[in-house]
Coordinates of C-alpha atoms in Angstrom, one line a residue:
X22 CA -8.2 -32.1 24.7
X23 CA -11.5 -31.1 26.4
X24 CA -14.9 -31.7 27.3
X25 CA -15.9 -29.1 25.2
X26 CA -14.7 -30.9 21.8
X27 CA -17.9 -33.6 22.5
X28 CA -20.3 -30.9 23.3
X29 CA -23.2 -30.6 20.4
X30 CA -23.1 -27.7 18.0
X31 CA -20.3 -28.8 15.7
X32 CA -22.4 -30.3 13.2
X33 CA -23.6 -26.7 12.4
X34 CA -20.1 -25.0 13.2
X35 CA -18.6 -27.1 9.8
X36 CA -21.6 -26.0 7.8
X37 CA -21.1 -22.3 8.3
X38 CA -17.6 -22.6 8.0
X39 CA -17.8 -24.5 4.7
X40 CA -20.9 -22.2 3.5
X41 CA -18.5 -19.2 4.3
X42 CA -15.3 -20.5 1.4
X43 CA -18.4 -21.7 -0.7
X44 CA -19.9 -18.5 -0.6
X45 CA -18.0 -16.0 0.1
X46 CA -15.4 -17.4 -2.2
X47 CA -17.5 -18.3 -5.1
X48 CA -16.6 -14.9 -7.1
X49 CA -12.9 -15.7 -6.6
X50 CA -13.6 -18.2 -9.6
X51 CA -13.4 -15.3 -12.0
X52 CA -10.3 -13.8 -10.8
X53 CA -7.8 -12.8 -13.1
X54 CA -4.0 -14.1 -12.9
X55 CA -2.0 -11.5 -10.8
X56 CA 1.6 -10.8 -12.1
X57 CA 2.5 -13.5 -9.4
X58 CA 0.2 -16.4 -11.1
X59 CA 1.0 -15.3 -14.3
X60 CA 5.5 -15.8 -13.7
X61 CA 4.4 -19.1 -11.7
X62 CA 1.7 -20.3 -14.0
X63 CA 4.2 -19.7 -17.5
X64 CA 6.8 -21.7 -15.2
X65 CA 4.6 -25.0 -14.1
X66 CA 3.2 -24.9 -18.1
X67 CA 7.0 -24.9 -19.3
X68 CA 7.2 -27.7 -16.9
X69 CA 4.4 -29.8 -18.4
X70 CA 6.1 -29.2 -21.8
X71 CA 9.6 -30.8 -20.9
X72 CA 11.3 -27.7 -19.3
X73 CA 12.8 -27.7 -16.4
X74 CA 12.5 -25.3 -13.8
X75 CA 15.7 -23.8 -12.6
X76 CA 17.8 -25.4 -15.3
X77 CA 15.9 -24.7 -18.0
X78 CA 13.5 -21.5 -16.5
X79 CA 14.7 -19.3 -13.8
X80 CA 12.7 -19.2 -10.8
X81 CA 13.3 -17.6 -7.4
X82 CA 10.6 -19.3 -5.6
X83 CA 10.4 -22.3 -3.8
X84 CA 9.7 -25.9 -5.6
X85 CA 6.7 -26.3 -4.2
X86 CA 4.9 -23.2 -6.2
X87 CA 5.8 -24.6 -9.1
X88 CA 4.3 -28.1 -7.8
X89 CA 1.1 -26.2 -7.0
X90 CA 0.3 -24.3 -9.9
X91 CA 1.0 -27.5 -12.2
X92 CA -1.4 -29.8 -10.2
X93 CA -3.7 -27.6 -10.9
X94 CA -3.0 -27.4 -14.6
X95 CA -3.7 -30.7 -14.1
X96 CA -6.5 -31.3 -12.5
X97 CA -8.4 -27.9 -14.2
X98 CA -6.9 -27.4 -17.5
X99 CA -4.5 -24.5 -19.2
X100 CA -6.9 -22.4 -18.3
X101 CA -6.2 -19.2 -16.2
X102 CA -8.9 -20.1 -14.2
X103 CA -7.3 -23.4 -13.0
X104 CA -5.2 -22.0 -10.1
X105 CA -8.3 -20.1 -8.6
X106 CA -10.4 -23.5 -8.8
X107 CA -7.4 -25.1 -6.6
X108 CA -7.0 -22.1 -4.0
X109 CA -10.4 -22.7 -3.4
X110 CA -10.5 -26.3 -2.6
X111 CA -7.3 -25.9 -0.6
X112 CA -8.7 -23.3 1.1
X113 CA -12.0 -25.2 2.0
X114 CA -10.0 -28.1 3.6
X115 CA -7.8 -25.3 5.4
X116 CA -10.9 -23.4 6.8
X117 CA -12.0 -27.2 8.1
X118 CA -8.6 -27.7 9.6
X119 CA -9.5 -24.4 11.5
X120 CA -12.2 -25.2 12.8
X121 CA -11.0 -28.7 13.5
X122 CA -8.3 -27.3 15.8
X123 CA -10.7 -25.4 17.7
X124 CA -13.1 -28.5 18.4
X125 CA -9.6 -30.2 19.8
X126 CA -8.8 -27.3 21.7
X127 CA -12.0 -27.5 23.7
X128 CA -13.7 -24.0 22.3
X129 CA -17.3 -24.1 21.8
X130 CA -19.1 -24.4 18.9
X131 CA -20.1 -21.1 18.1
X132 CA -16.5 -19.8 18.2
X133 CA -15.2 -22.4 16.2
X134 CA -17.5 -22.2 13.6
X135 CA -17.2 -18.1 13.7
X136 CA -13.4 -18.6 13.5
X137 CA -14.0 -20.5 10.0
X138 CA -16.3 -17.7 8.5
X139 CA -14.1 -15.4 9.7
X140 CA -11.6 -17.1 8.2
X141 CA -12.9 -16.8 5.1
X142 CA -14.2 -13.2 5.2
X143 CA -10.6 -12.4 6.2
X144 CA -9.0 -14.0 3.0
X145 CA -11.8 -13.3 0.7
X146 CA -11.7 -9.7 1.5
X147 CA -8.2 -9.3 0.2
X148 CA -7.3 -9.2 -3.6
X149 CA -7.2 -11.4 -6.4
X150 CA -3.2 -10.5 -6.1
X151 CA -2.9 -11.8 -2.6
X152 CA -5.4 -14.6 -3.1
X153 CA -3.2 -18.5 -5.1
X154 CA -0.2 -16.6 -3.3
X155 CA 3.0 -18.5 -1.9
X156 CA 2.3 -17.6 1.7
X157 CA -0.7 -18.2 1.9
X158 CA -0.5 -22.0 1.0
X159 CA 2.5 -22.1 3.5
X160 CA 0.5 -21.1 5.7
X161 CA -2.1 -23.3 4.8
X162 CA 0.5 -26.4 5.8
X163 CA 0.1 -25.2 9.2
X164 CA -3.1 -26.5 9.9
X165 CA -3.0 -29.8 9.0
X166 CA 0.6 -29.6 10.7
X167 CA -0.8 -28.4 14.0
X168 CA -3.9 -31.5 13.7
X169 CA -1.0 -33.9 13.8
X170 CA 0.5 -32.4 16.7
X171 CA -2.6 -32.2 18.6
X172 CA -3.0 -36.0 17.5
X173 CA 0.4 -36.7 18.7
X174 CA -0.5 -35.2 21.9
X175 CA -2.8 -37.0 22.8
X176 CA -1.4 -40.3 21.8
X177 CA 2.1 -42.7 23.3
X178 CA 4.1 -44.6 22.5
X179 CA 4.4 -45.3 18.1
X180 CA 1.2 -43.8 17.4
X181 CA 2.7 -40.1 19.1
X182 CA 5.8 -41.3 17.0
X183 CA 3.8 -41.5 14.0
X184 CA 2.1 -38.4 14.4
X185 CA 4.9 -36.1 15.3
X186 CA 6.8 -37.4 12.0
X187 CA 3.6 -36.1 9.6
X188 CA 3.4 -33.1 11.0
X189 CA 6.8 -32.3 10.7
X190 CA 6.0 -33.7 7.0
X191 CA 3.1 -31.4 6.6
X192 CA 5.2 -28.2 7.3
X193 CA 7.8 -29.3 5.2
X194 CA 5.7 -28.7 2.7
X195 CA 5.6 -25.2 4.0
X196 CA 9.1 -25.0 4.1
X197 CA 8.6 -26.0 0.2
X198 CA 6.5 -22.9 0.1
X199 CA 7.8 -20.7 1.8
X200 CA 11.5 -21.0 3.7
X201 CA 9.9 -18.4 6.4
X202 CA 7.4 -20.7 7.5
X203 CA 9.6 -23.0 8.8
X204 CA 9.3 -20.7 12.2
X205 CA 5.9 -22.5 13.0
X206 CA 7.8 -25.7 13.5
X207 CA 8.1 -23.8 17.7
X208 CA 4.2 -25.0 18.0
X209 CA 5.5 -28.7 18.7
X210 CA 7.1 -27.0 22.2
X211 CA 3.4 -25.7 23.6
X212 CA 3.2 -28.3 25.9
X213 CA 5.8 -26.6 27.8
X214 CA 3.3 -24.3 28.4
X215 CA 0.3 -26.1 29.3
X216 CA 0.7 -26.2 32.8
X217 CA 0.6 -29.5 32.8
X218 CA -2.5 -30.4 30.7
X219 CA -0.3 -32.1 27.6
X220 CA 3.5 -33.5 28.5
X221 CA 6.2 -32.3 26.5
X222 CA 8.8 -35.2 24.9
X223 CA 12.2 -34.3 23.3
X224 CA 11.3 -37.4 21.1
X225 CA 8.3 -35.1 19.7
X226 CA 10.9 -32.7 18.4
X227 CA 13.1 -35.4 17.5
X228 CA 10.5 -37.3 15.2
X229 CA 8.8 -33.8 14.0
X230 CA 12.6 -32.8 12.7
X231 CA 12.6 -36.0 11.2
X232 CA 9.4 -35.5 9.2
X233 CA 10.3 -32.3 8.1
X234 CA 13.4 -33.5 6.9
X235 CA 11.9 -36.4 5.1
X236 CA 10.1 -34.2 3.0
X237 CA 12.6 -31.5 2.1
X238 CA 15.4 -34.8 1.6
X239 CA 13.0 -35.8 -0.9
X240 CA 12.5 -32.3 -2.7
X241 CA 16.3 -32.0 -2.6
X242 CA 16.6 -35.8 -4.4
X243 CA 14.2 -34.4 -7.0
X244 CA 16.1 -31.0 -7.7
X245 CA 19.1 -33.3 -8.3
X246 CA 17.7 -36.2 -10.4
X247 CA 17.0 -33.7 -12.6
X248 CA 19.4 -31.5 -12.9
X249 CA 18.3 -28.4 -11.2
X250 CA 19.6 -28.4 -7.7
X251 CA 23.0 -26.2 -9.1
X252 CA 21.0 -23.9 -11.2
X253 CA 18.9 -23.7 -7.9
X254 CA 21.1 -23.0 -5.2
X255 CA 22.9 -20.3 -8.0
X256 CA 19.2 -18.8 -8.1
X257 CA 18.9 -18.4 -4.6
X258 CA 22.1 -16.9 -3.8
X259 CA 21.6 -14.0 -6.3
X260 CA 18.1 -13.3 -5.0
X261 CA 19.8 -12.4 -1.8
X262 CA 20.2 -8.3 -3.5
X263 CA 16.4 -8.6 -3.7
X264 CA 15.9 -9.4 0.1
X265 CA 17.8 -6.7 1.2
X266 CA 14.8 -4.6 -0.8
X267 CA 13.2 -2.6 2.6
X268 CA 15.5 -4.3 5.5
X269 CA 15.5 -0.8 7.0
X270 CA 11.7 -0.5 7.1
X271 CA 10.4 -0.9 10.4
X272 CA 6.5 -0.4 10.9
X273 CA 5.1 -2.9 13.4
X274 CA 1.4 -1.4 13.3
X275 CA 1.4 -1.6 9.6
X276 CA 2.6 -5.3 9.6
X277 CA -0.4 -6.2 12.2
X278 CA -3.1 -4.5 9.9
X279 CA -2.2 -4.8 6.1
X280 CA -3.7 -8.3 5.6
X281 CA -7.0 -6.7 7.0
X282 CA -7.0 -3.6 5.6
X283 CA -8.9 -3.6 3.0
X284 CA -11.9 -4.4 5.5
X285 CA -11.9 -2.3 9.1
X286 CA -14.5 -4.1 10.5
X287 CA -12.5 -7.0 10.8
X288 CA -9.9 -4.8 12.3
X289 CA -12.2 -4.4 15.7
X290 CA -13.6 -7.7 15.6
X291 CA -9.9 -9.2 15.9
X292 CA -9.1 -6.6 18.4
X293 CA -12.3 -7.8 20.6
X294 CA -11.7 -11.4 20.4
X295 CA -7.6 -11.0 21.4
X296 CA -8.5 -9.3 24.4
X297 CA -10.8 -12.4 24.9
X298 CA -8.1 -14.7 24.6
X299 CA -6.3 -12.7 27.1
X300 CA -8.6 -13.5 29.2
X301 CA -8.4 -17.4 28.6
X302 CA -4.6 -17.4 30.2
X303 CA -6.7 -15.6 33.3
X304 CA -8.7 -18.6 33.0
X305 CA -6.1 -21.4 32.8
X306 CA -6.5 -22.1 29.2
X307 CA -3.2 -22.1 28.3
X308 CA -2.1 -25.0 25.5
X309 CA -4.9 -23.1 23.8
X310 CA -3.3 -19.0 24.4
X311 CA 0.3 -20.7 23.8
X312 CA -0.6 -22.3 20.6
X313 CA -2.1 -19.2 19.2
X314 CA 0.3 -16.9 20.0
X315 CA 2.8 -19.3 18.9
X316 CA 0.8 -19.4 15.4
X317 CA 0.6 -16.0 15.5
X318 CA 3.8 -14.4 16.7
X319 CA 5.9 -17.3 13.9
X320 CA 3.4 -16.0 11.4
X321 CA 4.3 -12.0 11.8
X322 CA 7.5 -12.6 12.0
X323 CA 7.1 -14.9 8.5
X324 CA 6.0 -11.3 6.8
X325 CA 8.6 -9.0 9.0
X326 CA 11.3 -11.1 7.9
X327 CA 10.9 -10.6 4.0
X328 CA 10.5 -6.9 4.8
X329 CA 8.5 -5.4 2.3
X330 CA 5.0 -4.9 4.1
X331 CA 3.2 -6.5 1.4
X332 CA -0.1 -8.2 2.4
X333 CA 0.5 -11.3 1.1
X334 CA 3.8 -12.0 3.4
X335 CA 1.3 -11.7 6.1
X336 CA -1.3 -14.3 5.2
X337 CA 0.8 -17.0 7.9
X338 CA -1.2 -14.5 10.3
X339 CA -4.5 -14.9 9.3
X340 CA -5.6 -18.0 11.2
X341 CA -4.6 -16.7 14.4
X342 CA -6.9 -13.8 13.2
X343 CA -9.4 -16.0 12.4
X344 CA -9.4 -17.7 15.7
X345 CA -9.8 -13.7 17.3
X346 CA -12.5 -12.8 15.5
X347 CA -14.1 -16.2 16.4
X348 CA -13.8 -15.4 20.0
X349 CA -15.4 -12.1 19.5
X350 CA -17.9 -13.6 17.5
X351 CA -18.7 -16.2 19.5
X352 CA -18.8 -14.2 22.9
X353 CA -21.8 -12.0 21.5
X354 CA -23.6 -14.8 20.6
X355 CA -23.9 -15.9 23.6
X356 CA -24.6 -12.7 25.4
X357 CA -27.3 -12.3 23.5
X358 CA -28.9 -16.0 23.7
X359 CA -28.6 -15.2 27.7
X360 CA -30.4 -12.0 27.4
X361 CA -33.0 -12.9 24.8
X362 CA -33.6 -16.2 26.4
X363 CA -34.0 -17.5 22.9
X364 CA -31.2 -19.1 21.2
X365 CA -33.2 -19.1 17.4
X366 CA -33.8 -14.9 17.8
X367 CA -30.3 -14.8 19.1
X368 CA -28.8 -16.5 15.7
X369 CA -31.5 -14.4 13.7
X370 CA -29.8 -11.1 15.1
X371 CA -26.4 -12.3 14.6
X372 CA -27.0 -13.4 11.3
X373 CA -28.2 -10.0 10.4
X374 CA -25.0 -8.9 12.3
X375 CA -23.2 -10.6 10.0
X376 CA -24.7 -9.9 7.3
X377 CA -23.6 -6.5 7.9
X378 CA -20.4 -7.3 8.2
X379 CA -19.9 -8.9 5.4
X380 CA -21.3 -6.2 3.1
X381 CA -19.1 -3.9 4.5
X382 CA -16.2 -5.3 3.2
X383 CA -15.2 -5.6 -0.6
X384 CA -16.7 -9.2 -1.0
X385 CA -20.2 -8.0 -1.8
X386 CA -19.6 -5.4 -4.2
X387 CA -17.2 -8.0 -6.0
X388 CA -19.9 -10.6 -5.9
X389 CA -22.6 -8.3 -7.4
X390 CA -20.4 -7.4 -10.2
X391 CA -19.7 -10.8 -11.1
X392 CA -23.5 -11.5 -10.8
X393 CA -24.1 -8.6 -13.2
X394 CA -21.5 -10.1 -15.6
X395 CA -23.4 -13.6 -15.4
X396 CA -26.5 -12.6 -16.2
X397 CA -24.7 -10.5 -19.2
X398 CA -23.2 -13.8 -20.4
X399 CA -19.8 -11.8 -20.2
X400 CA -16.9 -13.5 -21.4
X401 CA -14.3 -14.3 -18.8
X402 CA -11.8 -11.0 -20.1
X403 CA -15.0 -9.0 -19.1
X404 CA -14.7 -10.7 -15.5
X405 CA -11.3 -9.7 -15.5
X406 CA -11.9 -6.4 -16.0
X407 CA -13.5 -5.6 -13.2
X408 CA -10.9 -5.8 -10.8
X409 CA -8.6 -3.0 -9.6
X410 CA -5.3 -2.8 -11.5
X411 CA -1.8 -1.0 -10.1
X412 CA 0.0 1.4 -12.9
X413 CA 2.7 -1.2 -13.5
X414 CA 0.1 -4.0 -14.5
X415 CA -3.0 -4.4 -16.8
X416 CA -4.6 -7.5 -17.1
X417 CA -7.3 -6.6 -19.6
X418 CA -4.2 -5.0 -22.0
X419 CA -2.2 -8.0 -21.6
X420 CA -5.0 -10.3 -22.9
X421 CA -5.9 -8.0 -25.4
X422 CA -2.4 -8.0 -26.8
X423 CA -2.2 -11.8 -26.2
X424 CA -4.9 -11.8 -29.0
X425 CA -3.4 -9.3 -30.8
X426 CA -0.2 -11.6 -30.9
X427 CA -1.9 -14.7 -31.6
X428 CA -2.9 -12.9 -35.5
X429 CA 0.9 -12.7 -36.1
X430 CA 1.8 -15.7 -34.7
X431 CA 2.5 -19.2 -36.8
X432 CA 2.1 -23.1 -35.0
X433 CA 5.7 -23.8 -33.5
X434 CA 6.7 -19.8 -34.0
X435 CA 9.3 -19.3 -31.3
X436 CA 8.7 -16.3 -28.8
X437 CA 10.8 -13.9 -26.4
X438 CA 9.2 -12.0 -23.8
X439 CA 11.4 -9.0 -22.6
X440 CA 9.0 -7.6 -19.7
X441 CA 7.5 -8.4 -16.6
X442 CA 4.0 -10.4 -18.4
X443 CA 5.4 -13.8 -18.0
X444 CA 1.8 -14.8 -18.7
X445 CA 2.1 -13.9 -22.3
X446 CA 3.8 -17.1 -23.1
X447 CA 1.2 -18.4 -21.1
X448 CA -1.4 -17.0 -23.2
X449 CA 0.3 -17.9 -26.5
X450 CA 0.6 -21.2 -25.0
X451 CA 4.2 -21.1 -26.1
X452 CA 6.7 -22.1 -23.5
X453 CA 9.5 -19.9 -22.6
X454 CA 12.0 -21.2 -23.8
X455 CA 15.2 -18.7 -23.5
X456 CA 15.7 -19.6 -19.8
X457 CA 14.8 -16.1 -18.2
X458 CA 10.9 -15.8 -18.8
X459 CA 10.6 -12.2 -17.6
X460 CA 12.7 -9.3 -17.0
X461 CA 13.7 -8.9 -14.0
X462 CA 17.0 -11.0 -13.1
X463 CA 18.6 -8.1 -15.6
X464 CA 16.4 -5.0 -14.0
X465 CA 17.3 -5.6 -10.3
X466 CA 20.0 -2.9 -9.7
X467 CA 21.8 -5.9 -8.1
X468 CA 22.6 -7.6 -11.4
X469 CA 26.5 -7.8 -11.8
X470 CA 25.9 -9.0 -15.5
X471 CA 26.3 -13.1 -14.9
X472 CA 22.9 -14.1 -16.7
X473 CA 24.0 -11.8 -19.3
X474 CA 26.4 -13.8 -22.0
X475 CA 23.8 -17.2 -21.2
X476 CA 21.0 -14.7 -22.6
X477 CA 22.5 -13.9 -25.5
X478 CA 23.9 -17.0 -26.2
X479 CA 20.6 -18.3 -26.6
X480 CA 18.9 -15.9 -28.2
X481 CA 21.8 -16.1 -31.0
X482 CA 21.8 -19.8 -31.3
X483 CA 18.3 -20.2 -32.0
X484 CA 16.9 -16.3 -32.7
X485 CA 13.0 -16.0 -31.5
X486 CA 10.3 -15.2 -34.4
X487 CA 9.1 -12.5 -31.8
X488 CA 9.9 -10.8 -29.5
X489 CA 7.6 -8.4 -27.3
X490 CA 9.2 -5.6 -25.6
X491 CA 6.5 -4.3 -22.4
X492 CA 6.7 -0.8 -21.2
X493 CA 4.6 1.0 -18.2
X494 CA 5.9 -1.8 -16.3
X495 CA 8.5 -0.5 -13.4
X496 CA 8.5 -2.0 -9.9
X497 CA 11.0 0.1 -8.5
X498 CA 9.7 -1.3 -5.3
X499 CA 10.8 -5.2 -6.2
X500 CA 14.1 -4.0 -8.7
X501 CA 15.5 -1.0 -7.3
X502 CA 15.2 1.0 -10.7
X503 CA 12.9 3.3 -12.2
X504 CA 12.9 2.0 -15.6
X505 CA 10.0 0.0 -17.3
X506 CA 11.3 -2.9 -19.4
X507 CA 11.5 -0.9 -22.7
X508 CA 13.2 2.0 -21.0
X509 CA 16.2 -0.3 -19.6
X510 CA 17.0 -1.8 -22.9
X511 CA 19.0 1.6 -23.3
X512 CA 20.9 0.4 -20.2
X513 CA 21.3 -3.2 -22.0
X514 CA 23.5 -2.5 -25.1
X515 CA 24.0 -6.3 -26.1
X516 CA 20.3 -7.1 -26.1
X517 CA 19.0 -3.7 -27.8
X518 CA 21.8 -4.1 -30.2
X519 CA 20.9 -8.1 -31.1
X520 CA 17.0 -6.5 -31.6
X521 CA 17.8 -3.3 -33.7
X522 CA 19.5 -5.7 -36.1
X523 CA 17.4 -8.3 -36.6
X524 CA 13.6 -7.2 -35.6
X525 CA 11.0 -5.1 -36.9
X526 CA 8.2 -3.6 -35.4
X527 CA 5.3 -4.8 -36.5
X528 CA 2.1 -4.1 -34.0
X529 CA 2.5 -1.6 -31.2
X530 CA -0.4 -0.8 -28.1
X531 CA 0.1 1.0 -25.6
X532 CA 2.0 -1.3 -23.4
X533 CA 3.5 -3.6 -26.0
X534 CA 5.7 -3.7 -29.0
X535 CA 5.8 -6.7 -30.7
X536 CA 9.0 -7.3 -33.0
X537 CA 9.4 -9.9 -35.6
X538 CA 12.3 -10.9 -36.8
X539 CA 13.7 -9.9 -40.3

């Protein structure tokens, strides 16, 4: 869509955007399950073994995060590590698509390639909780979205056709993901902004619709061929208490820097390279200012729209980041290659820059601790360990009672989890198979009792070996209660009653109780 996508250069922009997820990302393969990984994880595994999700384990999310976590079960194994392995590789391909876009967009090699580290040491800087997150593989749809639109553009007749309809495929996926996402589907009208450059066709929109549809028809087929589209649409309605959680909070700064947070150096490189794309409307570059602020506007209002201000709902921001601190990037590179007059000490003082950067943020202390670990021959638990835990969640405790479990614990021994560690059935590699794999639908101060008689229905007809009750594990934040797990069952009188006379302590730490039945 420009000269500047044959210019020379983008050899070397690919390499340091795939040298940045390579990198940068490598410590992400010892990451720990977040609670997040661990509900969706225990879900895709119960999957694999003949349940299904909605009918047979409730799920609030999407179909497609189900989908995602059991490829990579897969593809990697049962193995906590699995989902990690597949963020990365999605995220590699994603970080390419980046850079990609750019090149089409007629940016120069330097920013493109810049946008894709930057990229990276955006998302890499965040935690092992925001990282194999929902939003983030919406938002991940995006890119490959936007390519076919771009292809489309520059195309008549069948192949535009053609185009339009897989890119309105591609962020169906999204929508699979992540309903929000659905708001990036406005990028197929930036031609209407181009001044001219691109030609805007209602038969893009029409076919792009189509796609989308295609794809979401086809999820929809699925949910019913097996059952699950009633128990799903049942699921979906009730979760409607929970996204009322923080509708009144209203803190526009805070939704524009939690994703970057954790790393303020990013914070003024993005702020340098938007005022450089200001600039580029100045210029007359606009398909490539619409597009971005398209991109970026769709993906705030993706994380203002669940209202929470968690990090995570903000990752549909991050490329339109990325593509900032490119620009910024980019722009002092080559200041300094016209004031040194050589371009090989210019890239030796930006990659010290860089370099500077980067150990800024939490990437490199991260990195160094796993590299201490290695050379240790740690074991993967004391990988785990080294990242930061919240009160309400420990992973190290919940593998260490996952072994503790396993002692007391027969082949084909049937197991109830009443807490928010899904990933214990994970763990025990012992699907969940009482419907409600955690907690919470019976927490949420929203819960008008419906799941209640199914419950106990089940747990009668076929009572568990063991149970484990969790405490020290209130979200008041996500249920609208102060209690922990252990401290509602006062507020539960059928369940506590059905436990008190049939179960027996029989090991206790400090965030578990495991009961086996009498």
């Amino acid at each position: 869509m420009g000269a500047d996508e044959r210019q020379p250069g983008f050899g070397a922009a690919y390499l340091v955007a795939a040298l940045g997820v390579l990198v940068l990302g490598a410590y992400t393969a010892f990451e720990p399950f977040g609670r997040d990984q661990g509900i969706h994880s225990t879900i895709a595994y119960a999957w694999g073994e003949g349940l299904t999700t909605y009918r047979d384990v409730f799920n609030i999310k999407p179909p497609m995060t189900t989908a995602m976590h059991r490829l990579s079960q897969l593809l990697f194994g049962h193995d906590m590590q699995a989902i990690r392995y597949l963020d990365w590789v999605i995220f590699f391909a994603t970080t390419l698509g980046v850079v990609r876009i750019l090149q089409k967009l007629g940016r120069s090699a330097a920013e493109a390639g810049a946008a894709g580290l930057g990229l990276s040491v955006i998302y890499y800087s965040m935690t092992y909780w925001e990282h194999a997150q929902t939003d983030g593989w919406a938002a991940f749809t995006v890119v490959p979205s936007l390519l076919c639109l771009i292809a489309g553009w520059e195309r008549t007749g069948r192949a535009r056709a053609l185009w339009m309809l897989l890119g309105g495929a591609m962020l169906g996926v999204g929508v699979g993901f992540k309903y929000t996402i659905m708001a990036a589907g406005l990028l197929v009208f930036a031609p209407l902004f181009s001044q001219g450059t691109v030609r805007f066709r209602w038969s893009d929109l029409g076919f792009y619709v189509l796609g989308g549809a295609l794809v979401l028809g086809t999820i929809v087929a699925i949910l019913v061929s097996g059952g699950a589209l009633e128990p799903f649409l049942e699921i979906q309605n009730y979760i409607r208490g929970y996204i009322a959680y923080g509708a009144e909070r209203s803190d526009f700064l805070w939704d524009l820097i939690v994703m970057v947070g954790p790393a303020p150096v990013n914070i003024w490189i993005i702020l340098g390279g938007f005022l450089l794309w200001l600039a580029a409307l100045m210029r007359g570059e606009a398909l490539f200012f619409y597009v971005i602020a398209i991109w970026g506007v769709t993906g705030w209002l993706s994380g203002f729209v669940q209202a929470k201000g968690f990090a995570y709902h903000f990752l549909p921001m991050m490329p339109a980041y990325a593509v900032f601190w490119g620009l910024c990037i980019g722009a002092l590179t080559s200041a300094l290659r016209r004031r040194l007059g050589s371009a090989a000490l210019a890239s030796a003082f930006m990659i010290a820059g860089l370099a500077w950067v980067i150990s800024t943020t939490p990437i490199w202390p991260r990195m160094a601790g796993h590299l201490r670990l290695l050379q240790a021959n740690a074991t993967i638990q004391e990988h785990h360990a080294i990242h930061p835990m919240p009160v309400d969640f420990d992973i190290a405790a919940t593998e260490d009672f996952a072994a503790l479990l396993a002692t007391h614990r027969a082949p084909g021994d049937s197991l109830f989890v009443w807490g928010y560690e899904t990933m214990i059935y994970f763990l025990a590699e012992e699907p969940p198979r009482y419907r409600y794999p955690f907690a919470w639908p019976f927490v949420v101060d929203f819960h008008d009792g419906r799941y209640t008689p199914d419950l106990m229905a089940r747990l009668a007809a076929n009572p568990p070996r063991h149970v484990v009750v969790q405490d020290s594990d209130a979200t008041p934040w996500v249920t609208g209660r102060p209690e922990s797990s252990a401290e509602f069952l006062a507020l539960f009188p059928e369940l506590s009653s059905f436990l008190d006379a049939n179960y027996t302590p029989v090991a206790e730490t400090e965030k578990f109780t495991l009961l086996e039945r009498q």
